Amino acid sequence: MTDVICHYEDEYLLVLEKPSGLLCVPGRGPDKQDCLSAHALQRWSDALIVHRLDQPTSGLVLMARGLPMQRALSRIFAERRVHKRYQAVVAGLPQPDDTADDEGWSAIALPIAADWERRPLRVVDAQRGQPSLTRWRVLDV
């Protein structure tokens, strides 16, 4: 098990660093039990997951300390009142499309659904997909 790096802690919240390759919550099967929530529970008995990052994604994860805070934060996430920001390192140079604004931001708006046969992958699915909007731009070359 990897040690959890805590960036912030108080009586209500935890901000933990999730490394790439670690699940946020246990998966199916004995080989997928090592996860951020299990690590957190070893140190904070009241730690509860609020949101997740994909297994290959590293980044900061907000966790609640206790059920009342988990419910409040889950509502805030569901209402999309939380601003999330991701940075990615990619091979090649993506080209902005005709949606790019004056500052180079482009947008991708597609309905995304779980690819149940190849979880945790996602697919674009017009019938079952949840609306999603990704705004992106090149930061450096």
Coordinates of C-alpha atoms in Angstrom, one line a residue:
M1 CA 0.0 0.0 0.0
T2 CA 1.1 3.5 -0.9
D3 CA 1.1 6.2 1.8
V4 CA -1.6 8.8 1.2
I5 CA -0.4 12.4 0.9
C6 CA -2.7 14.8 2.6
H7 CA -2.7 18.4 1.3
Y8 CA -5.4 19.7 3.7
E9 CA -7.2 18.4 6.7
D10 CA -9.7 19.8 9.1
E11 CA -12.7 18.5 11.1
Y12 CA -14.9 18.5 8.0
L13 CA -12.7 17.9 4.9
L14 CA -9.6 16.1 3.6
V15 CA -7.8 16.9 0.4
L16 CA -5.8 13.8 -0.6
E17 CA -3.4 13.2 -3.5
K18 CA -4.4 10.2 -5.6
P19 CA -1.5 8.8 -7.6
S20 CA -2.0 7.4 -11.1
G21 CA -2.9 3.7 -11.1
L22 CA -4.7 3.8 -7.7
L23 CA -8.5 3.3 -7.6
C24 CA -10.5 5.8 -5.6
V25 CA -12.9 3.1 -4.3
P26 CA -12.6 -0.7 -4.2
G27 CA -13.2 -2.4 -7.5
R28 CA -14.6 -5.9 -8.2
G29 CA -12.3 -8.7 -7.3
P30 CA -9.6 -9.2 -4.7
D31 CA -6.9 -7.6 -6.9
K32 CA -8.8 -4.3 -6.9
Q33 CA -9.2 -3.7 -3.2
D34 CA -6.2 -1.3 -2.8
C35 CA -7.8 2.1 -3.2
L36 CA -7.6 5.7 -1.9
S37 CA -10.6 5.3 0.3
A38 CA -9.1 2.3 2.1
H39 CA -5.8 4.2 2.7
A40 CA -7.8 7.2 4.0
L41 CA -9.8 5.0 6.4
Q42 CA -6.6 3.7 8.0
R43 CA -5.8 7.2 9.1
W44 CA -9.2 8.9 9.3
S45 CA -12.0 6.6 10.5
D46 CA -14.7 9.0 9.3
A47 CA -13.3 9.6 5.8
L48 CA -15.9 9.2 3.1
I49 CA -15.6 9.5 -0.7
V50 CA -17.3 12.5 -2.4
H51 CA -16.1 12.2 -6.0
R52 CA -13.7 10.1 -7.9
L53 CA -10.9 10.3 -10.5
D54 CA -10.3 7.6 -13.0
Q55 CA -7.7 5.0 -12.1
P56 CA -5.0 6.3 -14.6
T57 CA -5.6 9.9 -13.5
S58 CA -3.5 11.5 -10.7
G59 CA -4.8 14.5 -8.8
L60 CA -6.4 15.9 -5.7
V61 CA -9.5 14.2 -4.3
L62 CA -11.8 15.9 -1.8
M63 CA -13.1 13.6 1.0
A64 CA -15.7 14.3 3.7
R65 CA -15.2 13.7 7.4
G66 CA -18.5 12.2 8.3
L67 CA -21.9 11.5 6.7
P68 CA -23.4 15.0 7.1
M69 CA -20.5 16.6 5.2
Q70 CA -20.5 13.9 2.6
R71 CA -24.2 14.6 1.9
A72 CA -23.6 18.3 1.7
L73 CA -20.6 18.0 -0.6
S74 CA -22.3 15.4 -2.8
R75 CA -25.2 17.8 -3.3
I76 CA -22.8 20.6 -4.3
F77 CA -21.1 18.3 -6.8
A78 CA -24.4 17.1 -8.2
E79 CA -25.5 20.7 -8.6
R80 CA -22.2 21.3 -10.5
R81 CA -21.2 24.1 -8.2
V82 CA -17.7 22.7 -8.0
H83 CA -15.2 23.8 -10.6
K84 CA -12.8 21.0 -11.7
R85 CA -9.7 21.5 -13.7
Y86 CA -7.5 18.9 -15.4
Q87 CA -4.1 19.1 -17.1
A88 CA -2.9 16.4 -19.5
V89 CA 0.4 15.6 -21.1
V90 CA -0.2 14.4 -24.6
A91 CA 1.9 13.2 -27.5
G92 CA 1.7 15.4 -30.6
L93 CA 0.0 18.8 -30.9
P94 CA -3.8 18.9 -30.8
Q95 CA -5.2 21.5 -33.2
P96 CA -7.9 23.9 -32.0
D97 CA -11.1 23.6 -34.1
D98 CA -13.5 26.2 -35.3
T99 CA -15.0 26.5 -31.8
A100 CA -11.7 28.1 -30.5
D101 CA -12.1 31.5 -28.9
D102 CA -9.6 34.4 -29.0
E103 CA -7.6 32.8 -26.1
G104 CA -7.3 29.4 -27.8
W105 CA -10.0 27.6 -25.8
S106 CA -11.8 24.9 -27.8
A107 CA -14.8 22.9 -26.6
I108 CA -16.0 19.3 -26.9
A109 CA -19.7 18.7 -25.9
L110 CA -20.6 15.0 -26.1
P111 CA -22.8 12.6 -24.0
I112 CA -20.5 10.2 -22.1
A113 CA -21.5 6.8 -20.6
A114 CA -19.7 3.9 -18.9
D115 CA -18.4 1.2 -21.3
W116 CA -19.6 -1.6 -19.1
E117 CA -17.7 -4.3 -20.9
R118 CA -14.4 -2.4 -20.8
R119 CA -14.7 -0.5 -17.5
P120 CA -13.4 1.9 -16.5
L121 CA -13.4 3.2 -20.1
R122 CA -16.1 5.5 -21.3
V123 CA -17.9 5.9 -24.6
V124 CA -19.9 8.5 -26.4
D125 CA -23.5 7.4 -26.3
A126 CA -26.4 9.6 -27.4
Q127 CA -29.0 7.5 -25.7
R128 CA -27.5 6.6 -22.3
G129 CA -24.7 9.3 -22.0
Q130 CA -24.6 12.1 -19.5
P131 CA -24.0 15.6 -20.9
S132 CA -20.4 16.6 -20.7
L133 CA -18.5 19.7 -21.7
T134 CA -14.7 19.8 -22.0
R135 CA -13.0 23.1 -22.6
W136 CA -9.4 22.7 -23.6
R137 CA -6.4 24.6 -24.8
V138 CA -2.7 24.0 -25.4
L139 CA -0.6 25.4 -22.5
D140 CA 2.9 24.7 -23.8
V141 CA 4.7 23.0 -26.6

